[in-house]
Amino acid sequence: MKTLNKNQNWLYEITPKNGLLDLNLKEVWRYRDLLFLFVKRDIVTVYKQTVLGPLWYLLEPLFTTVVFTLIFNNVANVSTGDTPSFLFNMSGIIVWGYFKSCLISTSTSFSSNAGIFSKVYFPRLIAPLTSITSNLFKFGIQLFIFSAFYVYYLLTGTNLHVKAIILLFPFMIILMGLLGLGLGLIISALVTKYRDMRILVNFGLQLLMYLSAVMYPISFFKEKMPEYSWIVEYNPLAGIIEMSRYLLFATDGYQFDIKLFITTIGLIFSLLFIGVIVFNRSEKNFIDTV
């Protein structure tokens, strides 16, 4: 927004970005009210005119957990150690579900908001940040039902140990959100040019879930398929889910793996770094290709 009258005092001046890493978080913070409005819009509109409404947030992980427990633990005999298999599966499903929701919604940031992007200026990073934040609402509801089952198993004498490290669990969710943001920013740029990416993302997520230790511990995969264990060990999703279970359950079957932690952190911030560069580059000319 260039000033036409030199004597007129503008509050802000909008200038093109010069660097690929130019995030301008100060400007994003100025638009925090818009972020809040977008988050409210997303939460209200997702289940508008549905019969069960937000109950779908509960039913989806609940039914998935029941099916996983029946198939993987009762039929395939996947061992979860001292941790109840139902609780084990639900912990993986809700953490994975948050990543999946963040990735799908951020990967369509450009195409879903093309109309508003072409009419009014605001920091484009607001769109993917809205997805990450609004999905926290859904995750919070699912975490509540997980906590209810967690308390139930504690009261019934299950071998669970609540330790102070459980307070670090929100840190794992932040890492999962950053991972979804980083990958989503990269894919959002590709979706503007190649529409096939939307199909590939949905298909790829189904396969990725089986390689992310959602329904089994990493130690089980190492034992059964040691020659391919690196696929899971270097998967940051599997690292976050495994460390989340370590913080939540603290049973004898879990130990903190410093190598896994460092590898996961390194991969997440590398993807986020690449995602910011790709997003900033695509932001300049995406409207011509959408």
PDB file of C-alpha atoms in Angstrom:
ATOM      1  CA  MET A   1       0.000   0.000   0.000  1.00  0.00           C
ATOM      2  CA  LYS A   2       2.026   2.906  -1.247  1.00  0.00           C
ATOM      3  CA  THR A   3       1.231   6.345   0.060  1.00  0.00           C
ATOM      4  CA  LEU A   4      -0.170   8.750  -2.516  1.00  0.00           C
ATOM      5  CA  ASN A   5       0.041  11.759  -0.306  1.00  0.00           C
ATOM      6  CA  LYS A   6       3.361  12.321   1.413  1.00  0.00           C
ATOM      7  CA  ASN A   7       1.684  14.435   4.046  1.00  0.00           C
ATOM      8  CA  GLN A   8      -0.673  11.626   5.007  1.00  0.00           C
ATOM      9  CA  ASN A   9       0.488   9.406   7.865  1.00  0.00           C
ATOM     10  CA  TRP A  10      -0.139   5.702   7.275  1.00  0.00           C
ATOM     11  CA  LEU A  11      -0.116   3.276  10.160  1.00  0.00           C
ATOM     12  CA  TYR A  12       1.420   0.459   8.104  1.00  0.00           C
ATOM     13  CA  GLU A  13       3.138   0.149   4.769  1.00  0.00           C
ATOM     14  CA  ILE A  14       2.812  -3.069   2.792  1.00  0.00           C
ATOM     15  CA  THR A  15       5.981  -3.925   0.913  1.00  0.00           C
ATOM     16  CA  PRO A  16       6.951  -7.017  -1.114  1.00  0.00           C
ATOM     17  CA  LYS A  17       8.999  -9.674   0.589  1.00  0.00           C
ATOM     18  CA  ASN A  18      12.626  -9.622  -0.403  1.00  0.00           C
ATOM     19  CA  GLY A  19      13.903 -12.804   1.239  1.00  0.00           C
ATOM     20  CA  LEU A  20      12.659 -16.368   1.106  1.00  0.00           C
ATOM     21  CA  LEU A  21      12.905 -16.592   4.903  1.00  0.00           C
ATOM     22  CA  ASP A  22      11.105 -13.289   5.484  1.00  0.00           C
ATOM     23  CA  LEU A  23       8.387 -14.399   7.926  1.00  0.00           C
ATOM     24  CA  ASN A  24       7.502 -10.997   9.443  1.00  0.00           C
ATOM     25  CA  LEU A  25       5.989 -12.520  12.574  1.00  0.00           C
ATOM     26  CA  LYS A  26       5.373  -9.018  13.914  1.00  0.00           C
ATOM     27  CA  GLU A  27       2.899  -8.415  11.099  1.00  0.00           C
ATOM     28  CA  VAL A  28       1.254 -11.810  11.722  1.00  0.00           C
ATOM     29  CA  TRP A  29       0.770 -10.822  15.367  1.00  0.00           C
ATOM     30  CA  ARG A  30      -0.929  -7.574  14.281  1.00  0.00           C
ATOM     31  CA  TYR A  31      -3.470  -9.703  12.421  1.00  0.00           C
ATOM     32  CA  ARG A  32      -4.171 -11.980  15.418  1.00  0.00           C
ATOM     33  CA  ASP A  33      -7.825 -10.851  15.487  1.00  0.00           C
ATOM     34  CA  LEU A  34      -8.251 -12.105  11.925  1.00  0.00           C
ATOM     35  CA  LEU A  35      -6.627 -15.383  12.948  1.00  0.00           C
ATOM     36  CA  PHE A  36      -9.152 -15.711  15.772  1.00  0.00           C
ATOM     37  CA  LEU A  37     -12.068 -15.029  13.388  1.00  0.00           C
ATOM     38  CA  PHE A  38     -10.824 -17.647  10.908  1.00  0.00           C
ATOM     39  CA  VAL A  39     -10.406 -20.208  13.705  1.00  0.00           C
ATOM     40  CA  LYS A  40     -13.963 -19.511  14.905  1.00  0.00           C
ATOM     41  CA  ARG A  41     -15.228 -19.825  11.313  1.00  0.00           C
ATOM     42  CA  ASP A  42     -13.513 -23.189  10.844  1.00  0.00           C
ATOM     43  CA  ILE A  43     -14.845 -24.622  14.098  1.00  0.00           C
ATOM     44  CA  VAL A  44     -18.424 -23.483  13.450  1.00  0.00           C
ATOM     45  CA  THR A  45     -18.668 -24.431   9.781  1.00  0.00           C
ATOM     46  CA  VAL A  46     -17.096 -27.912   9.828  1.00  0.00           C
ATOM     47  CA  TYR A  47     -20.067 -29.639  11.467  1.00  0.00           C
ATOM     48  CA  LYS A  48     -22.758 -27.092  10.613  1.00  0.00           C
ATOM     49  CA  GLN A  49     -26.015 -28.780   9.513  1.00  0.00           C
ATOM     50  CA  THR A  50     -24.788 -32.161  10.755  1.00  0.00           C
ATOM     51  CA  VAL A  51     -26.968 -34.290  13.018  1.00  0.00           C
ATOM     52  CA  LEU A  52     -24.351 -35.240  15.615  1.00  0.00           C
ATOM     53  CA  GLY A  53     -22.183 -32.122  15.331  1.00  0.00           C
ATOM     54  CA  PRO A  54     -19.008 -32.140  17.491  1.00  0.00           C
ATOM     55  CA  LEU A  55     -19.872 -35.669  18.635  1.00  0.00           C
ATOM     56  CA  TRP A  56     -18.065 -36.812  15.486  1.00  0.00           C
ATOM     57  CA  TYR A  57     -14.866 -35.636  17.184  1.00  0.00           C
ATOM     58  CA  LEU A  58     -15.477 -38.349  19.795  1.00  0.00           C
ATOM     59  CA  LEU A  59     -16.948 -41.102  17.647  1.00  0.00           C
ATOM     60  CA  GLU A  60     -14.170 -41.113  15.045  1.00  0.00           C
ATOM     61  CA  PRO A  61     -11.242 -41.987  17.382  1.00  0.00           C
ATOM     62  CA  LEU A  62     -13.439 -44.178  19.576  1.00  0.00           C
ATOM     63  CA  PHE A  63     -14.599 -46.503  16.778  1.00  0.00           C
ATOM     64  CA  THR A  64     -11.145 -46.526  15.186  1.00  0.00           C
ATOM     65  CA  THR A  65      -9.603 -47.538  18.516  1.00  0.00           C
ATOM     66  CA  VAL A  66     -12.073 -50.385  18.951  1.00  0.00           C
ATOM     67  CA  VAL A  67     -11.360 -51.716  15.445  1.00  0.00           C
ATOM     68  CA  PHE A  68      -7.566 -51.395  15.857  1.00  0.00           C
ATOM     69  CA  THR A  69      -7.703 -53.191  19.210  1.00  0.00           C
ATOM     70  CA  LEU A  70      -9.718 -56.050  17.750  1.00  0.00           C
ATOM     71  CA  ILE A  71      -7.611 -56.459  14.617  1.00  0.00           C
ATOM     72  CA  PHE A  72      -4.055 -55.677  15.687  1.00  0.00           C
ATOM     73  CA  ASN A  73      -4.079 -56.810  19.334  1.00  0.00           C
ATOM     74  CA  ASN A  74      -6.667 -59.589  19.482  1.00  0.00           C
ATOM     75  CA  VAL A  75      -6.221 -61.078  15.990  1.00  0.00           C
ATOM     76  CA  ALA A  76      -2.624 -60.174  15.032  1.00  0.00           C
ATOM     77  CA  ASN A  77      -1.346 -60.408  18.654  1.00  0.00           C
ATOM     78  CA  VAL A  78       0.615 -57.149  18.587  1.00  0.00           C
ATOM     79  CA  SER A  79       1.973 -56.764  22.117  1.00  0.00           C
ATOM     80  CA  THR A  80       1.665 -53.412  23.910  1.00  0.00           C
ATOM     81  CA  GLY A  81       3.481 -54.544  27.065  1.00  0.00           C
ATOM     82  CA  ASP A  82       1.948 -53.454  30.366  1.00  0.00           C
ATOM     83  CA  THR A  83      -0.100 -50.742  28.685  1.00  0.00           C
ATOM     84  CA  PRO A  84      -3.761 -51.616  27.984  1.00  0.00           C
ATOM     85  CA  SER A  85      -4.049 -52.109  24.235  1.00  0.00           C
ATOM     86  CA  PHE A  86      -7.178 -49.919  24.021  1.00  0.00           C
ATOM     87  CA  LEU A  87      -5.400 -47.000  25.691  1.00  0.00           C
ATOM     88  CA  PHE A  88      -2.243 -47.628  23.652  1.00  0.00           C
ATOM     89  CA  ASN A  89      -4.142 -47.443  20.363  1.00  0.00           C
ATOM     90  CA  MET A  90      -6.199 -44.421  21.338  1.00  0.00           C
ATOM     91  CA  SER A  91      -3.088 -42.427  22.280  1.00  0.00           C
ATOM     92  CA  GLY A  92      -1.572 -43.103  18.850  1.00  0.00           C
ATOM     93  CA  ILE A  93      -4.806 -42.404  16.995  1.00  0.00           C
ATOM     94  CA  ILE A  94      -5.485 -38.978  18.527  1.00  0.00           C
ATOM     95  CA  VAL A  95      -1.870 -37.782  18.079  1.00  0.00           C
ATOM     96  CA  TRP A  96      -1.827 -39.097  14.508  1.00  0.00           C
ATOM     97  CA  GLY A  97      -5.266 -37.574  13.899  1.00  0.00           C
ATOM     98  CA  TYR A  98      -4.009 -34.116  14.864  1.00  0.00           C
ATOM     99  CA  PHE A  99      -1.130 -34.380  12.396  1.00  0.00           C
ATOM    100  CA  LYS A 100      -3.415 -35.674   9.643  1.00  0.00           C
ATOM    101  CA  SER A 101      -5.930 -32.848  10.111  1.00  0.00           C
ATOM    102  CA  CYS A 102      -3.169 -30.216  10.156  1.00  0.00           C
ATOM    103  CA  LEU A 103      -1.492 -31.584   7.027  1.00  0.00           C
ATOM    104  CA  ILE A 104      -4.688 -31.897   4.968  1.00  0.00           C
ATOM    105  CA  SER A 105      -5.958 -28.429   5.857  1.00  0.00           C
ATOM    106  CA  THR A 106      -2.623 -26.597   5.469  1.00  0.00           C
ATOM    107  CA  SER A 107      -1.856 -28.331   2.177  1.00  0.00           C
ATOM    108  CA  THR A 108      -4.891 -26.605   0.613  1.00  0.00           C
ATOM    109  CA  SER A 109      -4.134 -23.152   2.057  1.00  0.00           C
ATOM    110  CA  PHE A 110      -3.670 -21.521  -1.342  1.00  0.00           C
ATOM    111  CA  SER A 111      -6.448 -23.255  -3.266  1.00  0.00           C
ATOM    112  CA  SER A 112      -9.063 -23.023  -0.486  1.00  0.00           C
ATOM    113  CA  ASN A 113      -8.449 -19.323   0.122  1.00  0.00           C
ATOM    114  CA  ALA A 114      -7.797 -18.225  -3.460  1.00  0.00           C
ATOM    115  CA  GLY A 115     -10.960 -16.088  -3.501  1.00  0.00           C
ATOM    116  CA  ILE A 116     -10.136 -14.053  -0.433  1.00  0.00           C
ATOM    117  CA  PHE A 117      -6.408 -13.918  -1.271  1.00  0.00           C
ATOM    118  CA  SER A 118      -7.184 -12.251  -4.595  1.00  0.00           C
ATOM    119  CA  LYS A 119      -9.357  -9.528  -3.027  1.00  0.00           C
ATOM    120  CA  VAL A 120      -7.729  -8.385   0.196  1.00  0.00           C
ATOM    121  CA  TYR A 121      -4.281  -8.286   1.722  1.00  0.00           C
ATOM    122  CA  PHE A 122      -3.311  -9.988   4.948  1.00  0.00           C
ATOM    123  CA  PRO A 123      -0.284 -12.128   5.815  1.00  0.00           C
ATOM    124  CA  ARG A 124      -0.786 -15.362   3.866  1.00  0.00           C
ATOM    125  CA  LEU A 125       0.762 -17.317   6.717  1.00  0.00           C
ATOM    126  CA  ILE A 126      -2.464 -16.638   8.643  1.00  0.00           C
ATOM    127  CA  ALA A 127      -4.234 -19.339   6.564  1.00  0.00           C
ATOM    128  CA  PRO A 128      -2.024 -22.324   7.548  1.00  0.00           C
ATOM    129  CA  LEU A 129      -1.739 -21.023  11.129  1.00  0.00           C
ATOM    130  CA  THR A 130      -5.537 -21.001  11.276  1.00  0.00           C
ATOM    131  CA  SER A 131      -5.581 -24.691  10.340  1.00  0.00           C
ATOM    132  CA  ILE A 132      -3.026 -25.611  13.011  1.00  0.00           C
ATOM    133  CA  THR A 133      -4.914 -23.652  15.691  1.00  0.00           C
ATOM    134  CA  SER A 134      -8.474 -24.723  14.823  1.00  0.00           C
ATOM    135  CA  ASN A 135      -7.451 -28.384  14.799  1.00  0.00           C
ATOM    136  CA  LEU A 136      -6.299 -27.964  18.402  1.00  0.00           C
ATOM    137  CA  PHE A 137      -9.979 -27.598  19.340  1.00  0.00           C
ATOM    138  CA  LYS A 138     -10.763 -30.999  17.849  1.00  0.00           C
ATOM    139  CA  PHE A 139      -7.670 -32.503  19.473  1.00  0.00           C
ATOM    140  CA  GLY A 140      -8.665 -31.045  22.860  1.00  0.00           C
ATOM    141  CA  ILE A 141     -12.043 -32.825  22.756  1.00  0.00           C
ATOM    142  CA  GLN A 142     -10.393 -36.106  21.798  1.00  0.00           C
ATOM    143  CA  LEU A 143      -7.796 -35.668  24.538  1.00  0.00           C
ATOM    144  CA  PHE A 144     -10.637 -35.241  27.022  1.00  0.00           C
ATOM    145  CA  ILE A 145     -12.172 -38.612  26.175  1.00  0.00           C
ATOM    146  CA  PHE A 146      -8.690 -40.200  26.242  1.00  0.00           C
ATOM    147  CA  SER A 147      -8.184 -38.729  29.738  1.00  0.00           C
ATOM    148  CA  ALA A 148     -11.495 -40.241  30.854  1.00  0.00           C
ATOM    149  CA  PHE A 149     -10.388 -43.732  29.791  1.00  0.00           C
ATOM    150  CA  TYR A 150      -6.921 -43.074  31.286  1.00  0.00           C
ATOM    151  CA  VAL A 151      -8.461 -42.313  34.695  1.00  0.00           C
ATOM    152  CA  TYR A 152     -10.705 -45.359  34.405  1.00  0.00           C
ATOM    153  CA  TYR A 153      -7.717 -47.676  33.855  1.00  0.00           C
ATOM    154  CA  LEU A 154      -5.840 -46.018  36.731  1.00  0.00           C
ATOM    155  CA  LEU A 155      -8.771 -46.554  39.100  1.00  0.00           C
ATOM    156  CA  THR A 156      -9.142 -50.189  38.057  1.00  0.00           C
ATOM    157  CA  GLY A 157      -5.556 -50.975  39.101  1.00  0.00           C
ATOM    158  CA  THR A 158      -3.845 -51.134  35.709  1.00  0.00           C
ATOM    159  CA  ASN A 159      -0.054 -50.954  35.750  1.00  0.00           C
ATOM    160  CA  LEU A 160       0.196 -47.295  34.750  1.00  0.00           C
ATOM    161  CA  HIS A 161       2.527 -44.811  36.432  1.00  0.00           C
ATOM    162  CA  VAL A 162       1.703 -41.118  36.335  1.00  0.00           C
ATOM    163  CA  LYS A 163       4.961 -39.177  36.564  1.00  0.00           C
ATOM    164  CA  ALA A 164       5.860 -35.522  36.300  1.00  0.00           C
ATOM    165  CA  ILE A 165       7.132 -36.030  32.740  1.00  0.00           C
ATOM    166  CA  ILE A 166       3.506 -36.274  31.604  1.00  0.00           C
ATOM    167  CA  LEU A 167       3.503 -32.454  31.794  1.00  0.00           C
ATOM    168  CA  LEU A 168       5.800 -32.476  28.741  1.00  0.00           C
ATOM    169  CA  PHE A 169       3.090 -34.076  26.590  1.00  0.00           C
ATOM    170  CA  PRO A 170       1.884 -30.678  25.200  1.00  0.00           C
ATOM    171  CA  PHE A 171       5.434 -30.214  23.858  1.00  0.00           C
ATOM    172  CA  MET A 172       4.909 -33.318  21.704  1.00  0.00           C
ATOM    173  CA  ILE A 173       1.681 -31.834  20.340  1.00  0.00           C
ATOM    174  CA  ILE A 174       3.493 -28.611  19.465  1.00  0.00           C
ATOM    175  CA  LEU A 175       6.094 -30.674  17.594  1.00  0.00           C
ATOM    176  CA  MET A 176       3.325 -32.547  15.775  1.00  0.00           C
ATOM    177  CA  GLY A 177       1.706 -29.230  14.802  1.00  0.00           C
ATOM    178  CA  LEU A 178       5.037 -27.874  13.500  1.00  0.00           C
ATOM    179  CA  LEU A 179       5.571 -31.060  11.495  1.00  0.00           C
ATOM    180  CA  GLY A 180       2.093 -30.774   9.965  1.00  0.00           C
ATOM    181  CA  LEU A 181       2.758 -27.094   9.242  1.00  0.00           C
ATOM    182  CA  GLY A 182       6.135 -27.733   7.586  1.00  0.00           C
ATOM    183  CA  LEU A 183       4.909 -30.537   5.353  1.00  0.00           C
ATOM    184  CA  GLY A 184       1.640 -28.709   4.658  1.00  0.00           C
ATOM    185  CA  LEU A 185       3.483 -25.568   3.481  1.00  0.00           C
ATOM    186  CA  ILE A 186       5.552 -27.623   1.043  1.00  0.00           C
ATOM    187  CA  ILE A 187       2.554 -29.515  -0.313  1.00  0.00           C
ATOM    188  CA  SER A 188       0.387 -26.371  -0.548  1.00  0.00           C
ATOM    189  CA  ALA A 189       2.812 -24.925  -3.087  1.00  0.00           C
ATOM    190  CA  LEU A 190       2.701 -28.132  -5.140  1.00  0.00           C
ATOM    191  CA  VAL A 191      -1.115 -28.341  -5.018  1.00  0.00           C
ATOM    192  CA  THR A 192      -1.409 -24.969  -6.779  1.00  0.00           C
ATOM    193  CA  LYS A 193       0.367 -26.427  -9.822  1.00  0.00           C
ATOM    194  CA  TYR A 194      -0.418 -30.121  -9.673  1.00  0.00           C
ATOM    195  CA  ARG A 195      -3.973 -31.006  -8.603  1.00  0.00           C
ATOM    196  CA  ASP A 196      -2.982 -34.665  -8.471  1.00  0.00           C
ATOM    197  CA  MET A 197      -1.196 -33.845  -5.218  1.00  0.00           C
ATOM    198  CA  ARG A 198      -4.546 -33.752  -3.389  1.00  0.00           C
ATOM    199  CA  ILE A 199      -5.223 -37.369  -4.336  1.00  0.00           C
ATOM    200  CA  LEU A 200      -1.632 -38.334  -3.564  1.00  0.00           C
ATOM    201  CA  VAL A 201      -1.806 -36.729  -0.096  1.00  0.00           C
ATOM    202  CA  ASN A 202      -4.939 -38.663   0.897  1.00  0.00           C
ATOM    203  CA  PHE A 203      -3.528 -41.908  -0.469  1.00  0.00           C
ATOM    204  CA  GLY A 204      -0.078 -41.302   1.024  1.00  0.00           C
ATOM    205  CA  LEU A 205      -1.509 -40.557   4.472  1.00  0.00           C
ATOM    206  CA  GLN A 206      -3.223 -43.947   4.567  1.00  0.00           C
ATOM    207  CA  LEU A 207       0.103 -45.668   3.896  1.00  0.00           C
ATOM    208  CA  LEU A 208       2.076 -43.372   6.182  1.00  0.00           C
ATOM    209  CA  MET A 209      -0.110 -44.257   9.165  1.00  0.00           C
ATOM    210  CA  TYR A 210       1.074 -47.878   9.007  1.00  0.00           C
ATOM    211  CA  LEU A 211       4.698 -46.696   9.098  1.00  0.00           C
ATOM    212  CA  SER A 212       4.188 -44.288  12.008  1.00  0.00           C
ATOM    213  CA  ALA A 213       3.857 -46.677  14.960  1.00  0.00           C
ATOM    214  CA  VAL A 214       0.199 -45.750  15.488  1.00  0.00           C
ATOM    215  CA  MET A 215      -0.960 -49.302  16.261  1.00  0.00           C
ATOM    216  CA  TYR A 216       2.319 -50.900  17.397  1.00  0.00           C
ATOM    217  CA  PRO A 217       5.414 -49.923  19.412  1.00  0.00           C
ATOM    218  CA  ILE A 218       8.659 -49.292  17.479  1.00  0.00           C
ATOM    219  CA  SER A 219      10.291 -52.182  19.375  1.00  0.00           C
ATOM    220  CA  PHE A 220       7.692 -54.564  17.857  1.00  0.00           C
ATOM    221  CA  PHE A 221       8.556 -53.418  14.325  1.00  0.00           C
ATOM    222  CA  LYS A 222      12.304 -53.814  15.049  1.00  0.00           C
ATOM    223  CA  GLU A 223      11.746 -57.334  16.319  1.00  0.00           C
ATOM    224  CA  LYS A 224       9.613 -58.477  13.393  1.00  0.00           C
ATOM    225  CA  MET A 225      11.348 -56.643  10.551  1.00  0.00           C
ATOM    226  CA  PRO A 226      14.844 -55.575  11.721  1.00  0.00           C
ATOM    227  CA  GLU A 227      16.124 -55.029   8.165  1.00  0.00           C
ATOM    228  CA  TYR A 228      13.442 -52.390   7.521  1.00  0.00           C
ATOM    229  CA  SER A 229      13.327 -50.828  10.991  1.00  0.00           C
ATOM    230  CA  TRP A 230      15.096 -47.695   9.734  1.00  0.00           C
ATOM    231  CA  ILE A 231      11.885 -46.739   7.896  1.00  0.00           C
ATOM    232  CA  VAL A 232      10.115 -46.283  11.217  1.00  0.00           C
ATOM    233  CA  GLU A 233      13.124 -45.059  13.201  1.00  0.00           C
ATOM    234  CA  TYR A 234      13.728 -42.136  10.833  1.00  0.00           C
ATOM    235  CA  ASN A 235      10.041 -41.300  10.570  1.00  0.00           C
ATOM    236  CA  PRO A 236       9.496 -38.184  12.751  1.00  0.00           C
ATOM    237  CA  LEU A 237       5.830 -39.113  13.159  1.00  0.00           C
ATOM    238  CA  ALA A 238       6.750 -42.442  14.712  1.00  0.00           C
ATOM    239  CA  GLY A 239       9.246 -40.640  16.951  1.00  0.00           C
ATOM    240  CA  ILE A 240       6.639 -38.215  18.292  1.00  0.00           C
ATOM    241  CA  ILE A 241       4.024 -40.933  18.850  1.00  0.00           C
ATOM    242  CA  GLU A 242       6.540 -43.187  20.615  1.00  0.00           C
ATOM    243  CA  MET A 243       7.771 -40.354  22.860  1.00  0.00           C
ATOM    244  CA  SER A 244       4.174 -39.329  23.602  1.00  0.00           C
ATOM    245  CA  ARG A 245       3.499 -42.848  24.908  1.00  0.00           C
ATOM    246  CA  TYR A 246       6.672 -42.684  26.974  1.00  0.00           C
ATOM    247  CA  LEU A 247       5.397 -39.482  28.642  1.00  0.00           C
ATOM    248  CA  LEU A 248       1.805 -40.685  29.062  1.00  0.00           C
ATOM    249  CA  PHE A 249       2.274 -44.233  30.311  1.00  0.00           C
ATOM    250  CA  ALA A 250       5.775 -44.362  31.872  1.00  0.00           C
ATOM    251  CA  THR A 251       5.580 -48.146  32.198  1.00  0.00           C
ATOM    252  CA  ASP A 252       8.632 -50.399  32.234  1.00  0.00           C
ATOM    253  CA  GLY A 253       8.294 -51.064  28.501  1.00  0.00           C
ATOM    254  CA  TYR A 254       9.179 -47.482  27.528  1.00  0.00           C
ATOM    255  CA  GLN A 255      12.545 -45.752  27.731  1.00  0.00           C
ATOM    256  CA  PHE A 256      13.562 -42.311  26.555  1.00  0.00           C
ATOM    257  CA  ASP A 257      15.568 -42.687  23.330  1.00  0.00           C
ATOM    258  CA  ILE A 258      17.819 -39.637  22.993  1.00  0.00           C
ATOM    259  CA  LYS A 259      18.862 -40.632  19.463  1.00  0.00           C
ATOM    260  CA  LEU A 260      15.219 -40.872  18.395  1.00  0.00           C
ATOM    261  CA  PHE A 261      14.468 -37.513  20.033  1.00  0.00           C
ATOM    262  CA  ILE A 262      17.351 -35.668  18.328  1.00  0.00           C
ATOM    263  CA  THR A 263      16.553 -37.238  14.954  1.00  0.00           C
ATOM    264  CA  THR A 264      12.889 -36.260  15.265  1.00  0.00           C
ATOM    265  CA  ILE A 265      13.635 -32.658  16.270  1.00  0.00           C
ATOM    266  CA  GLY A 266      16.165 -32.289  13.451  1.00  0.00           C
ATOM    267  CA  LEU A 267      13.782 -33.599  10.791  1.00  0.00           C
ATOM    268  CA  ILE A 268      10.870 -31.460  11.999  1.00  0.00           C
ATOM    269  CA  PHE A 269      12.762 -28.177  11.928  1.00  0.00           C
ATOM    270  CA  SER A 270      14.407 -29.060   8.607  1.00  0.00           C
ATOM    271  CA  LEU A 271      10.967 -29.629   7.044  1.00  0.00           C
ATOM    272  CA  LEU A 272       9.651 -26.413   8.613  1.00  0.00           C
ATOM    273  CA  PHE A 273      12.622 -24.457   7.252  1.00  0.00           C
ATOM    274  CA  ILE A 274      12.089 -25.841   3.742  1.00  0.00           C
ATOM    275  CA  GLY A 275       8.325 -25.293   4.040  1.00  0.00           C
ATOM    276  CA  VAL A 276       8.721 -21.579   4.847  1.00  0.00           C
ATOM    277  CA  ILE A 277      11.027 -21.080   1.856  1.00  0.00           C
ATOM    278  CA  VAL A 278       8.678 -22.887  -0.545  1.00  0.00           C
ATOM    279  CA  PHE A 279       5.605 -21.086   0.823  1.00  0.00           C
ATOM    280  CA  ASN A 280       7.194 -17.620   0.530  1.00  0.00           C
ATOM    281  CA  ARG A 281       8.296 -18.354  -3.013  1.00  0.00           C
ATOM    282  CA  SER A 282       4.856 -19.629  -4.080  1.00  0.00           C
ATOM    283  CA  GLU A 283       3.048 -16.775  -2.337  1.00  0.00           C
ATOM    284  CA  LYS A 284       4.278 -14.283  -4.944  1.00  0.00           C
ATOM    285  CA  ASN A 285       2.708 -15.913  -8.015  1.00  0.00           C
ATOM    286  CA  PHE A 286       0.295 -18.631  -6.880  1.00  0.00           C
ATOM    287  CA  ILE A 287      -2.790 -16.575  -7.826  1.00  0.00           C
ATOM    288  CA  ASP A 288      -1.815 -16.860 -11.518  1.00  0.00           C
ATOM    289  CA  THR A 289      -1.829 -20.651 -11.379  1.00  0.00           C
ATOM    290  CA  VAL A 290      -4.769 -21.421  -9.047  1.00  0.00           C
TER     291      VAL A 290
END
